PDB file of C-alpha atoms and ligand atoms in Angstrom:
ATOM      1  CA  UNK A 770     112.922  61.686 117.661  1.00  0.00           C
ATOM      2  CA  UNK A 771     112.654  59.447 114.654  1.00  0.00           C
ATOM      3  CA  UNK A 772     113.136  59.929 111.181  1.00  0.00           C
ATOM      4  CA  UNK A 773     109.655  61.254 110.060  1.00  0.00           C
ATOM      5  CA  UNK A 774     109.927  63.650 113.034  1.00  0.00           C
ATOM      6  CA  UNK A 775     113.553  64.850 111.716  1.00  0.00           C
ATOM      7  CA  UNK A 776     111.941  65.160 108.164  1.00  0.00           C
ATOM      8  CA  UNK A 777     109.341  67.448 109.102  1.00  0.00           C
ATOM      9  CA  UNK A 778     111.275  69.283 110.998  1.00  0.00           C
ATOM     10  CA  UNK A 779     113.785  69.964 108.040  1.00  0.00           C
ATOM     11  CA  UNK A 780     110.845  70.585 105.703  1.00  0.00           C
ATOM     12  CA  UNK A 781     109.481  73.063 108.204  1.00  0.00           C
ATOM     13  CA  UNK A 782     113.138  74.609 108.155  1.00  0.00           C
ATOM     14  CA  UNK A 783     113.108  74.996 104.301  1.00  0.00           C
ATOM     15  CA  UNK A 784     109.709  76.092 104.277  1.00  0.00           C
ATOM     16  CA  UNK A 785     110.893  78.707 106.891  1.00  0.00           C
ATOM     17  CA  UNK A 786     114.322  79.855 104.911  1.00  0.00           C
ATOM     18  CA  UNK A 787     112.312  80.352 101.199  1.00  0.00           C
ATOM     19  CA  UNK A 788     109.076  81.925 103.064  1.00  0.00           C
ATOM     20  CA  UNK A 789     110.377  86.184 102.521  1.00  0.00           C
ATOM     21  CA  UNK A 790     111.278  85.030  99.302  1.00  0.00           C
ATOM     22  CA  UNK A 791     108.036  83.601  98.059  1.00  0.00           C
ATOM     23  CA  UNK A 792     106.443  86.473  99.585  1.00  0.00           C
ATOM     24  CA  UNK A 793     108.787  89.140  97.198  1.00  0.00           C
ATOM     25  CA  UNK A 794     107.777  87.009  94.353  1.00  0.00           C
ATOM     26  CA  UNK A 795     104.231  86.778  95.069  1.00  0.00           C
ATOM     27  CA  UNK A 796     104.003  90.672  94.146  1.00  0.00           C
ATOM     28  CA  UNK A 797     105.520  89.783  91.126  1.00  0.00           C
ATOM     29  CA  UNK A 798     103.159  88.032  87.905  1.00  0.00           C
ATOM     30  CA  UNK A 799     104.149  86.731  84.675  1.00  0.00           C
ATOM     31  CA  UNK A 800     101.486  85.481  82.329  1.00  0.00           C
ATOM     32  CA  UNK A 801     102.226  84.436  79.146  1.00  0.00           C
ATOM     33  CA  UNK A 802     105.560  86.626  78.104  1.00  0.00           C
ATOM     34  CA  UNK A 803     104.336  89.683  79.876  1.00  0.00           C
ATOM     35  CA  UNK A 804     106.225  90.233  84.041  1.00  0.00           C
ATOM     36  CA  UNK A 805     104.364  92.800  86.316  1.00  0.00           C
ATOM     37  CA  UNK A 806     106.868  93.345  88.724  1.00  0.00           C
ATOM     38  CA  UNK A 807     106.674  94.875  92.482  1.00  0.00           C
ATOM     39  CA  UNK A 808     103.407  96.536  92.351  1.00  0.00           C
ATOM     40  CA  UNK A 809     102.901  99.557  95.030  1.00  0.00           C
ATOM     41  CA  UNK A 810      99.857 101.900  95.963  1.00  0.00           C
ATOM     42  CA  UNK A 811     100.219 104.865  98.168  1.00  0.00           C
ATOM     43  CA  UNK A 812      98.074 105.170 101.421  1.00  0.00           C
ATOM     44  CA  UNK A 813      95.169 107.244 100.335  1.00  0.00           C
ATOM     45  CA  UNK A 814      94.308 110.415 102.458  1.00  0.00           C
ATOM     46  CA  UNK A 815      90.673 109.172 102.685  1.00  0.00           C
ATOM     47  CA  UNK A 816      88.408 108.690  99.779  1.00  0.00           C
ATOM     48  CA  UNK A 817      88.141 111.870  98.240  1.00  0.00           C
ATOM     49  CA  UNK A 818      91.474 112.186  97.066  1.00  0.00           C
ATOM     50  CA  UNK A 819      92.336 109.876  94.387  1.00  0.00           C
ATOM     51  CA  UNK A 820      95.062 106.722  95.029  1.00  0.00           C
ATOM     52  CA  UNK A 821      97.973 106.068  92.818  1.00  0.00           C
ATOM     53  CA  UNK A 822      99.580 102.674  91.354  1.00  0.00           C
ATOM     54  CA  UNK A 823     102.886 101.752  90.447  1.00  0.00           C
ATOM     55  CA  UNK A 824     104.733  98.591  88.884  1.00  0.00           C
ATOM     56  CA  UNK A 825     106.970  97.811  85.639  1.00  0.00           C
ATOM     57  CA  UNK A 826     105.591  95.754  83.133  1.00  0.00           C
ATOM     58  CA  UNK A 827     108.387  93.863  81.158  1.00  0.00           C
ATOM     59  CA  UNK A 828     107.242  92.242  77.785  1.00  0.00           C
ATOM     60  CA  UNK A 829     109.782  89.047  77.352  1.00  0.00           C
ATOM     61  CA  UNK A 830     108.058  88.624  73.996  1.00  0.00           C
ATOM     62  CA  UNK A 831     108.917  89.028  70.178  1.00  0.00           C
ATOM     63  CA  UNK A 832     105.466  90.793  69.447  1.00  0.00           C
ATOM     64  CA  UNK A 833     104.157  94.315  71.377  1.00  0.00           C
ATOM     65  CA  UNK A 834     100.943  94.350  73.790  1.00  0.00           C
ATOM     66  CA  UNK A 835      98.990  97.130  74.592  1.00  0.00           C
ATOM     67  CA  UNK A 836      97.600  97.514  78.114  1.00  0.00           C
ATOM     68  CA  UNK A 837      94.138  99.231  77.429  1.00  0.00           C
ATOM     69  CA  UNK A 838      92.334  99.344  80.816  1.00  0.00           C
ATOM     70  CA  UNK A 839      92.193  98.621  84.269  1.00  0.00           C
ATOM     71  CA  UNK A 840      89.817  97.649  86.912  1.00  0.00           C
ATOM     72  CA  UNK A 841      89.966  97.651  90.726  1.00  0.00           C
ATOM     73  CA  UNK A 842      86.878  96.803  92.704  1.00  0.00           C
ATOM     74  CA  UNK A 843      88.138  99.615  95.391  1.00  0.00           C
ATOM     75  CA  UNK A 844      87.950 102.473  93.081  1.00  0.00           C
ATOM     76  CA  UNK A 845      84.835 103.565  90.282  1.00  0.00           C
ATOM     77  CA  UNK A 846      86.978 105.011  87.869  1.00  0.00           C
ATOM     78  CA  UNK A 847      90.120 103.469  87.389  1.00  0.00           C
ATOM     79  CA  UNK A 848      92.904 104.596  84.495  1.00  0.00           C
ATOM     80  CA  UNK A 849      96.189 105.389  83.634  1.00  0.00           C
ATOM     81  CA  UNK A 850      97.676 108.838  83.571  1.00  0.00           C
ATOM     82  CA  UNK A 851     100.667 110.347  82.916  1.00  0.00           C
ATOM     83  CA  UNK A 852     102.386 113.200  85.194  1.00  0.00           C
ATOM     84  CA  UNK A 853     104.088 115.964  83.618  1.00  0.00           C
ATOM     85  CA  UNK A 854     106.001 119.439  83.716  1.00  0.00           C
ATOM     86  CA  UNK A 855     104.711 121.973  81.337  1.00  0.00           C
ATOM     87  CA  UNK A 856     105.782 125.577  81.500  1.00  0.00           C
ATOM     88  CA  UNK A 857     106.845 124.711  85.740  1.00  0.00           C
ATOM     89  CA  UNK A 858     103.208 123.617  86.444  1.00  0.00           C
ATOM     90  CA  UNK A 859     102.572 119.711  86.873  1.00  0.00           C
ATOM     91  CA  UNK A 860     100.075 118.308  85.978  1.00  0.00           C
ATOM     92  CA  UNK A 861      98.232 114.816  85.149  1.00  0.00           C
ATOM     93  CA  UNK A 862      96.979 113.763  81.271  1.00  0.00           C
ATOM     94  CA  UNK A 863      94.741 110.046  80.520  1.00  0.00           C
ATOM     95  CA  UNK A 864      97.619 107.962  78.698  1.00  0.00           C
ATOM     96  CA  UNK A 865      95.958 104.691  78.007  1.00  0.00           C
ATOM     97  CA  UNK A 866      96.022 102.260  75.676  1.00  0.00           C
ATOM     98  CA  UNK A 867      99.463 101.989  76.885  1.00  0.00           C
ATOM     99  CA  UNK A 868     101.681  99.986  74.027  1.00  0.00           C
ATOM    100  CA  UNK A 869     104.458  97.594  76.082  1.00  0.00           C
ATOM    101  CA  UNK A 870     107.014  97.424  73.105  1.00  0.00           C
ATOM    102  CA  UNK A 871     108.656  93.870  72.200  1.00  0.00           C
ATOM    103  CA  UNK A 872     111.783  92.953  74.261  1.00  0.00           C
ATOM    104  CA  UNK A 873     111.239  95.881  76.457  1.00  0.00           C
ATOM    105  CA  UNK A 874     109.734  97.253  79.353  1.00  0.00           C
ATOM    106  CA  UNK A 875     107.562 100.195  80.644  1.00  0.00           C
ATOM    107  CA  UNK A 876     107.690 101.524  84.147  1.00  0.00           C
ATOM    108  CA  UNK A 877     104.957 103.594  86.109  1.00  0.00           C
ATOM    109  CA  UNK A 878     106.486 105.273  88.282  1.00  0.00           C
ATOM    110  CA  UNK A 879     106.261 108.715  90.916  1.00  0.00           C
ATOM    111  CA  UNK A 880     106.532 111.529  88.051  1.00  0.00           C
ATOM    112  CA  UNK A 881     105.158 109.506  84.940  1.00  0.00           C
ATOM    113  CA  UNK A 882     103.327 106.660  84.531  1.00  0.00           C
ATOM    114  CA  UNK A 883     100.743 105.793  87.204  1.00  0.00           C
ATOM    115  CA  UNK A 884      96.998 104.523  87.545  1.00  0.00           C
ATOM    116  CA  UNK A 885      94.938 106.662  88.749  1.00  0.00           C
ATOM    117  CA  UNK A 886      91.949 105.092  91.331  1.00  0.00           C
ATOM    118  CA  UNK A 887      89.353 108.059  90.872  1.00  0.00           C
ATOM    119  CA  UNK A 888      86.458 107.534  93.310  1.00  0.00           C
ATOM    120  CA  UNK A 889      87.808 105.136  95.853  1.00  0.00           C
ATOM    121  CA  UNK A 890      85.265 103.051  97.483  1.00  0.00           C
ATOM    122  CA  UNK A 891      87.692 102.698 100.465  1.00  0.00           C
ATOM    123  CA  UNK A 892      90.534 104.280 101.725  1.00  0.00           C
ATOM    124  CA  UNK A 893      93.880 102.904 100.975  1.00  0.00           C
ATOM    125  CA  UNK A 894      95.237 101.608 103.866  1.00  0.00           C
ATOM    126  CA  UNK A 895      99.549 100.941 104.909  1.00  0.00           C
ATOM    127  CA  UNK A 896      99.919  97.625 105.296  1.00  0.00           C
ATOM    128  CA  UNK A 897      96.852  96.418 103.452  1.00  0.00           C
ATOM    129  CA  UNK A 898      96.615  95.348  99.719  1.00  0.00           C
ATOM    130  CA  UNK A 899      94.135  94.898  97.142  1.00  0.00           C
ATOM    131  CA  UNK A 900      93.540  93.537  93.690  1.00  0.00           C
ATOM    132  CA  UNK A 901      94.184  94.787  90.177  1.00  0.00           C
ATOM    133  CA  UNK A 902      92.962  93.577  87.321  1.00  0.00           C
ATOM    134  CA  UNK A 903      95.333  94.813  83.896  1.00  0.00           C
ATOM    135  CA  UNK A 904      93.974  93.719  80.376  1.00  0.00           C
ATOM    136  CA  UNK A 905      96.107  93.507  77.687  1.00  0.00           C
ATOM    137  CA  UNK A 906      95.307  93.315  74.285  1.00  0.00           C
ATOM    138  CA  UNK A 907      97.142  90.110  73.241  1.00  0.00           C
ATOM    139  CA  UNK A 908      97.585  88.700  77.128  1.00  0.00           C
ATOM    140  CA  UNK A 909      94.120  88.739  78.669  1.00  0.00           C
ATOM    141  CA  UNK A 910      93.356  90.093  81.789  1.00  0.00           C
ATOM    142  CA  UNK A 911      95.961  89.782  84.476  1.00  0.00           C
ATOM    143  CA  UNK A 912      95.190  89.892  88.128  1.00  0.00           C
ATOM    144  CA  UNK A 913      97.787  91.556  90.490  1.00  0.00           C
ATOM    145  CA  UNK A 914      97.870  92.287  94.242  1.00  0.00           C
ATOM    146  CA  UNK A 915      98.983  95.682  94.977  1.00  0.00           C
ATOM    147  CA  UNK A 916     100.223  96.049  98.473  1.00  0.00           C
ATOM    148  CA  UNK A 917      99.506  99.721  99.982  1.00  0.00           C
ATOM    149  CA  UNK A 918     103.023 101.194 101.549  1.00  0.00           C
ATOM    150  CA  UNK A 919     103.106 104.669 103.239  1.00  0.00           C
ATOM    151  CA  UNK A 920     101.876 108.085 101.774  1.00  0.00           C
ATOM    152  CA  UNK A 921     104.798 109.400 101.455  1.00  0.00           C
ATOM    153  CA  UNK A 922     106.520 106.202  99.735  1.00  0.00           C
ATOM    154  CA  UNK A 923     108.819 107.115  96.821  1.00  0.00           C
ATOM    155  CA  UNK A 924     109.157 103.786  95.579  1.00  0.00           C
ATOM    156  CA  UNK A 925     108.626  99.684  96.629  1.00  0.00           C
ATOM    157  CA  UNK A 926     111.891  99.680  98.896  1.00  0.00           C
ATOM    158  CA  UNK A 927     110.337 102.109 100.811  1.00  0.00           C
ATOM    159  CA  UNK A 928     107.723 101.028 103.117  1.00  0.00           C
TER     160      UNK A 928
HETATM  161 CU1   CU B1166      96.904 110.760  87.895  1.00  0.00          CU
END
């Protein structure tokens, strides 16, 4: 074997070692000084029920942004909502613009903060992903991939 052979060998070897690595990270988006990290949808139970996102958006930044909608092209009415406990009896309020405080971060998550996909064009299906489009108020619009894990998934360790 000579030395180009060798080469590409050990570059297919590195390639190899950081690949489940570069996939983790590839859920995870920073634009500007705002980090969406490990986005997660739950399988859907068809189309008429609605589907449910979850990530944490840290804000690295000196100055607040407000996350004030978000669009999906697999659902017709998509928002954020907040689940809560009132008097024993859950339920599910609209809770946008969303304000991501300076030097902090704000977590949807099973129980609180989640967006809602009303309407879903498609089911959500385990093992499949789609994209998310956030826009921010100061950052833009910010496209994420949101991988779909089981319906019963608590959180993103949890396939
Ligand atoms: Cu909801």
């Amino acid at each position: 074997m000579n030395i180009s052979g060798q080469l590409k060998l050990t570059i297919f070897a590195i390639i190899l070692s950081i690949l489940p690595t570069s996939f983790v990270l590839a859920q995870t988006v920073t634009v500007g000084s705002l980090v969406i990290e490990t986005p997660w949808a739950r399988a859907s139970i068809g189309t008429k029920r609605p589907g449910a996102v979850f990530f944490t958006i840290r804000n690295k930044g000196s100055v607040a942004d407000v996350l004030s909608a978000v669009e999906t092209p697999v659902s017709g009415k998509a928002s954020v909502h907040r689940s809560q406990i009132i008097n024993g009896i859950a339920s599910m309020t609209m809770a946008g613009p969303v304000k991501i405080p300076a030097n902090s971060e704000v977590r949807l998550a099973p129980g609180g903060l989640h967006i809602m996909l009303m309407m879903l064009k498609k089911p959500l299906i385990k093992g499949k992903d789609f994209p998310l489009t956030l826009v921010f108020k100061k950052t833009g619009r910010v496209e994420i991939t949101v991988p779909v894990l089981s319906v019963g998934a608590r959180g993103p360790e949890q396939k």
